[in-house]
Coordinates of C-alpha atoms and ligand atoms in Angstrom, one line a residue:
X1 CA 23.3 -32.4 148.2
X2 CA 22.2 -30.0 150.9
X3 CA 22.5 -31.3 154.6
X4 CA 19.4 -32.7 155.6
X5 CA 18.1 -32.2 159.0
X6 CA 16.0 -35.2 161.0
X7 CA 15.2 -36.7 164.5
X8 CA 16.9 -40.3 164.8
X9 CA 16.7 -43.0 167.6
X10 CA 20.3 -43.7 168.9
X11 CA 19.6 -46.7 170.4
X12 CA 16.3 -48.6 171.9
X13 CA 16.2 -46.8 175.2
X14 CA 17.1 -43.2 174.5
X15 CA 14.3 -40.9 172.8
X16 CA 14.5 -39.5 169.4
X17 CA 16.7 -36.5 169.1
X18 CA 18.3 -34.4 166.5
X19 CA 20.7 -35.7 163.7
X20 CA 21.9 -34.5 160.7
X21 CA 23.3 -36.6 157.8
X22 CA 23.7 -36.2 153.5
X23 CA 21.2 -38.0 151.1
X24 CA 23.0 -40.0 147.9
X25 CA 23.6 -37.8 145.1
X26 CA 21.1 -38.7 142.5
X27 CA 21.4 -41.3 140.5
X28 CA 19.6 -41.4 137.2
X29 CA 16.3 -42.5 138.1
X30 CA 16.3 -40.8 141.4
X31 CA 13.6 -37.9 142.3
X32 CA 14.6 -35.5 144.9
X33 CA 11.6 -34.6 147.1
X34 CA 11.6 -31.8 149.8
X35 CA 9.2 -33.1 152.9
X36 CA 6.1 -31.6 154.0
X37 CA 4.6 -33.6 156.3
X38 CA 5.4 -37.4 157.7
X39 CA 2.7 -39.1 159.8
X40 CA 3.8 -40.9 163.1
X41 CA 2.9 -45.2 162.4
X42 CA 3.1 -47.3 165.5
X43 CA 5.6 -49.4 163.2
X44 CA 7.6 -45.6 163.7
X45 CA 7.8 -46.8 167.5
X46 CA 8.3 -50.2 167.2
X47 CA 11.3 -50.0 165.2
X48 CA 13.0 -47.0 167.1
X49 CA 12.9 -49.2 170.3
X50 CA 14.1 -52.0 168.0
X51 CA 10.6 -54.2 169.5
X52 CA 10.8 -56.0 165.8
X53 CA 14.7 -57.5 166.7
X54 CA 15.9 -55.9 163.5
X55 CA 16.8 -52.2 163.8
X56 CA 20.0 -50.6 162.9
X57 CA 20.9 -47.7 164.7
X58 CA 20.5 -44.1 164.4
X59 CA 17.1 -45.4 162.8
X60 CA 15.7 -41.9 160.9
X61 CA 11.6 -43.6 161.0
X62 CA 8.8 -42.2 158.9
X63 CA 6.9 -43.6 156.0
X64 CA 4.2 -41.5 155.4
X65 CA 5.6 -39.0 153.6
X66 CA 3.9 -36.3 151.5
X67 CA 6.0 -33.1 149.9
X68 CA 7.1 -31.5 146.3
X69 CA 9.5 -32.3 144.2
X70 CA 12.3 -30.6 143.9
X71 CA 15.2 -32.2 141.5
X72 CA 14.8 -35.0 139.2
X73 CA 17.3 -37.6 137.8
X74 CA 18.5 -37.6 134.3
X75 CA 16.8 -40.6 133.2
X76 CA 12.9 -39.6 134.8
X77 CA 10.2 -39.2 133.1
X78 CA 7.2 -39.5 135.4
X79 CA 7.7 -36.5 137.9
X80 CA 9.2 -33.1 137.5
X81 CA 10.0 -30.3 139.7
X82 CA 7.0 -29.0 141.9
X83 CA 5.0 -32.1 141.5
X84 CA 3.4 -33.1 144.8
X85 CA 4.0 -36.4 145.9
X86 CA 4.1 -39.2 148.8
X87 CA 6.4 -42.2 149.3
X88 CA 5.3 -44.9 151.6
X89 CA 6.9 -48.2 153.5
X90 CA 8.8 -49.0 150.0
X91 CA 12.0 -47.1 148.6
X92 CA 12.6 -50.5 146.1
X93 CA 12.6 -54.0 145.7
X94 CA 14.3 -56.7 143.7
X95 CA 11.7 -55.9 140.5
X96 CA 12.5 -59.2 138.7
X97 CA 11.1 -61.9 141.0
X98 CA 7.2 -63.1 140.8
X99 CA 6.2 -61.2 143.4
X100 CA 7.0 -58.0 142.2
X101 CA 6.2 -58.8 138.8
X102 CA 2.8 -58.9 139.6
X103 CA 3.1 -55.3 141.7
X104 CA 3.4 -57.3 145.0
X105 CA 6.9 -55.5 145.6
X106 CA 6.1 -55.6 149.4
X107 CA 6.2 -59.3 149.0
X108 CA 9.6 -59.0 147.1
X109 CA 11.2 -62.7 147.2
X110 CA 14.5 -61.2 147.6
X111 CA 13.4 -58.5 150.4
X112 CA 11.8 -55.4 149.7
X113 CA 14.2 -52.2 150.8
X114 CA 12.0 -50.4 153.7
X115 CA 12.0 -46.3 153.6
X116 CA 14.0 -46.7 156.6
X117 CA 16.0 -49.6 158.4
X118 CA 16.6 -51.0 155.2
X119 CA 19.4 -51.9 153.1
X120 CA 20.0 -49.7 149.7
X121 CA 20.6 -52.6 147.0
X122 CA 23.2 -50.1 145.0
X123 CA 25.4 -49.0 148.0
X124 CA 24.9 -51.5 151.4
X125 CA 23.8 -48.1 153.0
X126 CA 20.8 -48.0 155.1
X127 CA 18.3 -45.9 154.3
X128 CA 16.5 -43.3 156.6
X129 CA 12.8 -42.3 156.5
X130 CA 10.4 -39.2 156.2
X131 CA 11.5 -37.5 159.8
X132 CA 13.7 -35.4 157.8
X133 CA 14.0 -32.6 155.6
X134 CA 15.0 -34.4 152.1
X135 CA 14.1 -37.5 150.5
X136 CA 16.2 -39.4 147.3
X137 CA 13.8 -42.0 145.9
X138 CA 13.5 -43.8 142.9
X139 CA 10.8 -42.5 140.3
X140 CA 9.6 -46.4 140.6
X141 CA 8.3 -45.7 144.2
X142 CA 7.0 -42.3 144.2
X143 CA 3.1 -41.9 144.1
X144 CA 1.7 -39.1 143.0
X145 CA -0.7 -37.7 145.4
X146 CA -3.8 -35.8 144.5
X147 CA -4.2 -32.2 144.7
X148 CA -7.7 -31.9 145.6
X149 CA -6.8 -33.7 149.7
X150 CA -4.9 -31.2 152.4
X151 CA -1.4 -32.7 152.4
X152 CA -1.1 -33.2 155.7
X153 CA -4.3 -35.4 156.5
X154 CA -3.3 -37.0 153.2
X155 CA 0.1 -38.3 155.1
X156 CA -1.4 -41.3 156.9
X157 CA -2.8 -42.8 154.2
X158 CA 0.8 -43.9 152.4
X159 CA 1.2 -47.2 155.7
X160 CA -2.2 -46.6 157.4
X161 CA -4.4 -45.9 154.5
X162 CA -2.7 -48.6 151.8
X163 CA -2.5 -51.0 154.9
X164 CA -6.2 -51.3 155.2
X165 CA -7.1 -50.6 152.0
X166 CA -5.4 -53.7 150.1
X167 CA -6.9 -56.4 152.4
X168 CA -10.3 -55.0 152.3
X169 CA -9.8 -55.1 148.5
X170 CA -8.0 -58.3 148.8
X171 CA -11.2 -59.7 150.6
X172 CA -14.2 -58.4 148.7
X173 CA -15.5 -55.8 151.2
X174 CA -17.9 -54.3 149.7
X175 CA -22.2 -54.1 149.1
X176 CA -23.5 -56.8 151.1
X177 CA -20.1 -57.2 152.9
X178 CA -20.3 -57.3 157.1
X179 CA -16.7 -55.7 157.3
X180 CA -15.3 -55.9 161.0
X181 CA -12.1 -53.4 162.3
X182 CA -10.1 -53.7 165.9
X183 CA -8.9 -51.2 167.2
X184 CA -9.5 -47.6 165.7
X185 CA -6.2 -46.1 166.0
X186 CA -4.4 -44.8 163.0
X187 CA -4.8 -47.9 160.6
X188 CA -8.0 -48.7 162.4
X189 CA -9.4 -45.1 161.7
X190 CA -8.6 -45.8 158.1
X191 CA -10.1 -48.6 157.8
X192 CA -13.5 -47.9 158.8
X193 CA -13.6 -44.8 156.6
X194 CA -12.3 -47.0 153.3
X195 CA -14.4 -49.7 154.2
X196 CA -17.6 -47.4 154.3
X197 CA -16.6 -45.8 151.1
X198 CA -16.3 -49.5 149.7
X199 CA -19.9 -49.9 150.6
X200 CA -19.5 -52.7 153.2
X201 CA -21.7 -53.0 156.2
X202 CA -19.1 -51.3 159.3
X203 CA -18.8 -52.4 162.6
X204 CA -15.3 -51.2 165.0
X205 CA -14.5 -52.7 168.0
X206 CA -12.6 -51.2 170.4
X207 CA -10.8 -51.5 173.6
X208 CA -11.9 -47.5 174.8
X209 CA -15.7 -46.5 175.6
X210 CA -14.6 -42.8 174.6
X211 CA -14.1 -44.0 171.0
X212 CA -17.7 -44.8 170.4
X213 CA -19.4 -41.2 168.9
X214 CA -16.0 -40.9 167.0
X215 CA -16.1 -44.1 165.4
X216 CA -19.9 -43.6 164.3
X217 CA -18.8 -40.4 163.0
X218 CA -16.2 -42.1 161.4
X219 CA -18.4 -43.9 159.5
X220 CA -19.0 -47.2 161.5
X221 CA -22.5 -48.3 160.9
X222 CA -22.5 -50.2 164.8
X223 CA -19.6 -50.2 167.6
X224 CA -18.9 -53.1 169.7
X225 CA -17.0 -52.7 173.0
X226 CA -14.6 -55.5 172.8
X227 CA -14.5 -56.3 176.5
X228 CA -18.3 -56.9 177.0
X229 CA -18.8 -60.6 176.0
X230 CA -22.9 -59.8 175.4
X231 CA -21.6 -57.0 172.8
X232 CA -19.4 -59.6 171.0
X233 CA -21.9 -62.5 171.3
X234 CA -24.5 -60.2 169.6
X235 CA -22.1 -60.5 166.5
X236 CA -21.4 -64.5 166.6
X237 CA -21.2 -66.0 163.2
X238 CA -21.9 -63.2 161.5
X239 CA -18.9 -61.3 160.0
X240 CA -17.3 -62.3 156.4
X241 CA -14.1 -59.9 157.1
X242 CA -12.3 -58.8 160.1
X243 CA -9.0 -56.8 160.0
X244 CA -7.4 -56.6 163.1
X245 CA -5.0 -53.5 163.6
X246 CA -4.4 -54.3 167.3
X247 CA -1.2 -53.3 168.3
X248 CA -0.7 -55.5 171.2
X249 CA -0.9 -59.1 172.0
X250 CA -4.7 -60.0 172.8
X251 CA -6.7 -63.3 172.4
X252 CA -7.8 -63.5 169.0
X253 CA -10.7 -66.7 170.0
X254 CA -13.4 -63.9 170.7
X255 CA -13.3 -62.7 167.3
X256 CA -12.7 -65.8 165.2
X257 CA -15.9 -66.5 166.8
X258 CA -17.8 -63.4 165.2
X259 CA -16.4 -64.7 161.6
X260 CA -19.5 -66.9 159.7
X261 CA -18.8 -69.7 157.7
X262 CA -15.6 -69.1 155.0
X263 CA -15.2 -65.7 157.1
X264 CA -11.8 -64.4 157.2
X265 CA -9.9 -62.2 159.8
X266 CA -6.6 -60.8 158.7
X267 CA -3.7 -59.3 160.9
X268 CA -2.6 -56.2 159.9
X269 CA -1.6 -55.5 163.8
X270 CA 2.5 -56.3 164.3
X271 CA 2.9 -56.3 167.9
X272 CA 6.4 -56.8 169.8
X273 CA 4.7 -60.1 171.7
X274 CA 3.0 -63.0 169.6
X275 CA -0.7 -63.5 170.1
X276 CA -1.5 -66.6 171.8
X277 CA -2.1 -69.2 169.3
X278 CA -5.7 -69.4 168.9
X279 CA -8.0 -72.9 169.1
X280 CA -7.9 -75.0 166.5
X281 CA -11.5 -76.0 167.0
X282 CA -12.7 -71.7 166.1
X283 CA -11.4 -71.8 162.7
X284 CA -12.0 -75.8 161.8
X285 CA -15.4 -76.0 162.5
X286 CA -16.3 -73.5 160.5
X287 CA -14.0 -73.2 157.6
X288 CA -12.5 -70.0 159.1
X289 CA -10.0 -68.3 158.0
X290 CA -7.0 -66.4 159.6
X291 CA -4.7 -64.4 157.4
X292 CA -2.1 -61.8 157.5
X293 CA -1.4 -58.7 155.1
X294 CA 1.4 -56.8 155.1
X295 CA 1.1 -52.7 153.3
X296 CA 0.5 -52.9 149.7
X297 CA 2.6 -52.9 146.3
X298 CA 3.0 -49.6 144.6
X299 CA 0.4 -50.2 141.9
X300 CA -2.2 -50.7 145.0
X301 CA -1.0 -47.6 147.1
X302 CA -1.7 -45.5 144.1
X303 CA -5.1 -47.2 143.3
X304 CA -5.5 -45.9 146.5
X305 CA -4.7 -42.5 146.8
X306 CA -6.8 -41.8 143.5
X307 CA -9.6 -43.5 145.5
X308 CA -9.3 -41.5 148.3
X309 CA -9.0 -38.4 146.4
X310 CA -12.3 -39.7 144.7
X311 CA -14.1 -39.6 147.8
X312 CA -12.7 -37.1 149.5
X313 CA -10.9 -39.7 152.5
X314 CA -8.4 -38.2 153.8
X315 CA -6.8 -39.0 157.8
X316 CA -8.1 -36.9 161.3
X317 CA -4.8 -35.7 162.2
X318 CA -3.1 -34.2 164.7
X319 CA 0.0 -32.1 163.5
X320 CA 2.8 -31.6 165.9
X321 CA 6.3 -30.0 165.4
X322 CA 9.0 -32.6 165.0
X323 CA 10.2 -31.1 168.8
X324 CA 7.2 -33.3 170.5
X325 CA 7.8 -36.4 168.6
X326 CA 8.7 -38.3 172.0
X327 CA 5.4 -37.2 173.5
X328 CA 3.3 -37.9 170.7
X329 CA 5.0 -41.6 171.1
X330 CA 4.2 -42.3 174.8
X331 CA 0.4 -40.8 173.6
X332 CA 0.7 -43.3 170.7
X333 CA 0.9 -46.2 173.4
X334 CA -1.8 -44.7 175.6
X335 CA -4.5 -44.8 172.7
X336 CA -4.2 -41.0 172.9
X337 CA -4.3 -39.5 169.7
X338 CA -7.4 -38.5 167.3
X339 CA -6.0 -40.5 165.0
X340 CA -2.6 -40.3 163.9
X341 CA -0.1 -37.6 164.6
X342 CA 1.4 -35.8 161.9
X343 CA 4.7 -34.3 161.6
X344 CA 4.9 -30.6 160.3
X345 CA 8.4 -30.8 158.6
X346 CA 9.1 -26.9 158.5
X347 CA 10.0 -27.9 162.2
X348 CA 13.0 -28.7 161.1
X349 CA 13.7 -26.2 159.0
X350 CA 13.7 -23.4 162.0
Ligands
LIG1 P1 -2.2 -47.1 166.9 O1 -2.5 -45.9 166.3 O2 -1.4 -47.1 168.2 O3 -3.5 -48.0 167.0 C1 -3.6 -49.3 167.6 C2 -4.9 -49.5 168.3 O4 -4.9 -50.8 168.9 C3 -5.2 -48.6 169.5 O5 -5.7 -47.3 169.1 C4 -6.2 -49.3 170.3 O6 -7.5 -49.2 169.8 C5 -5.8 -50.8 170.0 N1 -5.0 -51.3 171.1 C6 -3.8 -50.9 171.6 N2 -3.4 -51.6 172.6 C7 -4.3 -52.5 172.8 C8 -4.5 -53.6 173.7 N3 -3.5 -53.9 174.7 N4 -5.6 -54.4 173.6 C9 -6.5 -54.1 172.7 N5 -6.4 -53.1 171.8 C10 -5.3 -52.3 171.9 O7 -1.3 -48.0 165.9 P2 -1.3 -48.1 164.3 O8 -0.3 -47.1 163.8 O9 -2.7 -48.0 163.8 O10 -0.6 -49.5 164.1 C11 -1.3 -50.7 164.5 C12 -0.4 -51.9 164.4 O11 -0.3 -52.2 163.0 C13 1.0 -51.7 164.9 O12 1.5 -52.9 165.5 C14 1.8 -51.4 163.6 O13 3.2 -51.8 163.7 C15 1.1 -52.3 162.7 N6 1.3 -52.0 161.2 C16 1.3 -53.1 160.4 C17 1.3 -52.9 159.0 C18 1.3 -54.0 158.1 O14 1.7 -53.9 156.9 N7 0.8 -55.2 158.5 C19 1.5 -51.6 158.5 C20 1.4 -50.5 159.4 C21 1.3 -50.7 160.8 P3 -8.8 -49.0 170.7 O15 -8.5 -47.9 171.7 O16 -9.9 -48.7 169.8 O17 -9.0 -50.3 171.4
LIG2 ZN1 3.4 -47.7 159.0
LIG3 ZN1 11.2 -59.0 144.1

């Protein structure tokens, strides 16, 4: 295996720096992919300053990966050498329990393995993400991504894309469907350009004034400015989905309120801090509904790339060497980015 070049986090308090390790030899289902690009997920930050109480250090993040295959295992029979593919949140799963026998292997019973920070079930080793040269996966979660999107915008949609996708699916946006997103970051951003190909009715809210032409041209039908209570009371009652990508802790009673009757809003957002429990009264009155969605199985995520590839959805990046990957992080937190940094792996290869 050649040496494989990345950017790690030490520690929680130090910034991401160079760091140089082996990938497994490959094992007979294995596909050996050489990285293009890896898009930068606010999950990428939370985990290198260990926010989520669970990292193990150096933590290697990335799981929006996109690049070509370059060796296969023995035993595969789906990809081959040259292929271009993506691999997302999920490197494996348990495969056996109910979850992931219905494709749900992000709800694995026994614990899904993460692309990084998690635990390979074969050797106890834990496993590092796309902010690196090389990638070993199993054939079993490798998508194949379509050639007809630029590879780098096409990134992002492996977390941020399947992450918004599945609960709008999960929920019935669609014609006749008033769909609300929070925040338009990088899942945000996503998910008012898969909900408007879905055919729903759009509306963003969002924290930041200077959003407001981007998000029309994103394809938001109308744009609420979050803060201005006669903005959100224009919308009471009236919204059957939300999905709230909101990276921070917030009050969530100003947008239960905006659901109608049955309406759902779903938490996509994981910030370090709880939200404050909201009142009982929103959701009881009502028959409201508030949910939660993690990613999506790998049956889903490739639904969704041949959707996007449909429609021609791809992410509005922003590609950065692998050299600025601390900047582009304290930009991530400022609500700085247009909308989701992407990772030119031949950065590393310099
Ligand atoms: P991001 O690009 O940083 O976007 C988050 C957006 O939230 C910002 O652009 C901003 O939008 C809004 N926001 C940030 N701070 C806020 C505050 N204090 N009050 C109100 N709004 C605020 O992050 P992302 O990569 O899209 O990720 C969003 C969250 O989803 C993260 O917590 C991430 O870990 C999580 N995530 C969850 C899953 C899952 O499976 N559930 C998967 C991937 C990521 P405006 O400027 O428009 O207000
Ligand atoms: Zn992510
Ligand atoms: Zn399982």
């Amino acid at each position: 295996m050649p040496t494989t070049y990345a950017y790690a986090a030490r520690s929680a308090d130090t910034p991401l720096a160079p760091f140089e390790f082996q990938r497994r030899a490959l094992r007979e289902l294995d596909v050996q992919i050489e990285v293009m690009y890896c898009g930068v997920c606010h999950s990428d930050l939370h985990q290198a300053r260990n926010e989520w109480k669970n990292s193990i250090y150096p933590v290697v993040p990335g799981h929006e990966i996109v690049g070509r295959v370059t060796h296969v295992g023995s035993g595969v029979t789906r990809f081959k050498a040259g292929d271009l593919v993506g691999v997302g949140c999920l490197v494996d799963s348990c495969r056996t329990c109910p979850s992931c026998a219905e494709g749900l292997e992000q709800y694995c019973e026994n614990g899904f393995v993460g692309t990084y920070n998690g635990v390979d079930r074969v050797s106890g080793d834990i496993t590092y993400g796309g902010y690196s040269t090389n990638l070993v996966v199993d054939e079993a979660f490798v998508l194949r991504v379509p050639e007809n999107l630029d590879p780098a915008a096409t990134a992002p949609l492996l977390c941020a894309g399947i992450t918004t996708y599945s609960p709008l699916r999960q929920w019935g946006a669609g014609p006749g469907k008033k769909v609300g997103i929070v925040g338009l970051g990088g899942l945000g951003h996503m998910g008012v350009k898969l909900a408007r190909a879905m055919g729903a009715h759009v509306v963003l809210f969002t924290t930041s004034a200077s959003k407001v032409e981007d998000a029309k041209r994103l394809g938001a039908h109308e744009v609420v400015i979050s803060k201005s209570p006669e903005e959100m009371q224009a919308h009471a009652n009236s919204f059957d989905l939300i999905v709230n990508t909101v990276a921070a802790q917030h009050d969530l009673n100003p947008f239960i309120a905006l659901l109608k009757r049955d309406g759902t809003m779903t938490l996509v957002g994981a910030p370090e801090h709880d939200h404050p429990s909201p009142q009982v009264f929103g959701l009881i009155m009502k028959r409201r509904r508030l949910a939660g969605s993690l990613i999506g199985g790998i049956a889903e995520t490739q639904e969704m790339l041949d959707f996007c590839g449909q429609h021609g959805i791809t992410s509005d990046i922003e590609l950065i060497p692998m050299q600025k990957i601390n900047d582009a992080y304290e930009r991530m937190l400022k609500s700085d980015v247009k909308y989701r940094f992407v990772v030119d792996i031949d950065s590393l290869r310099q």
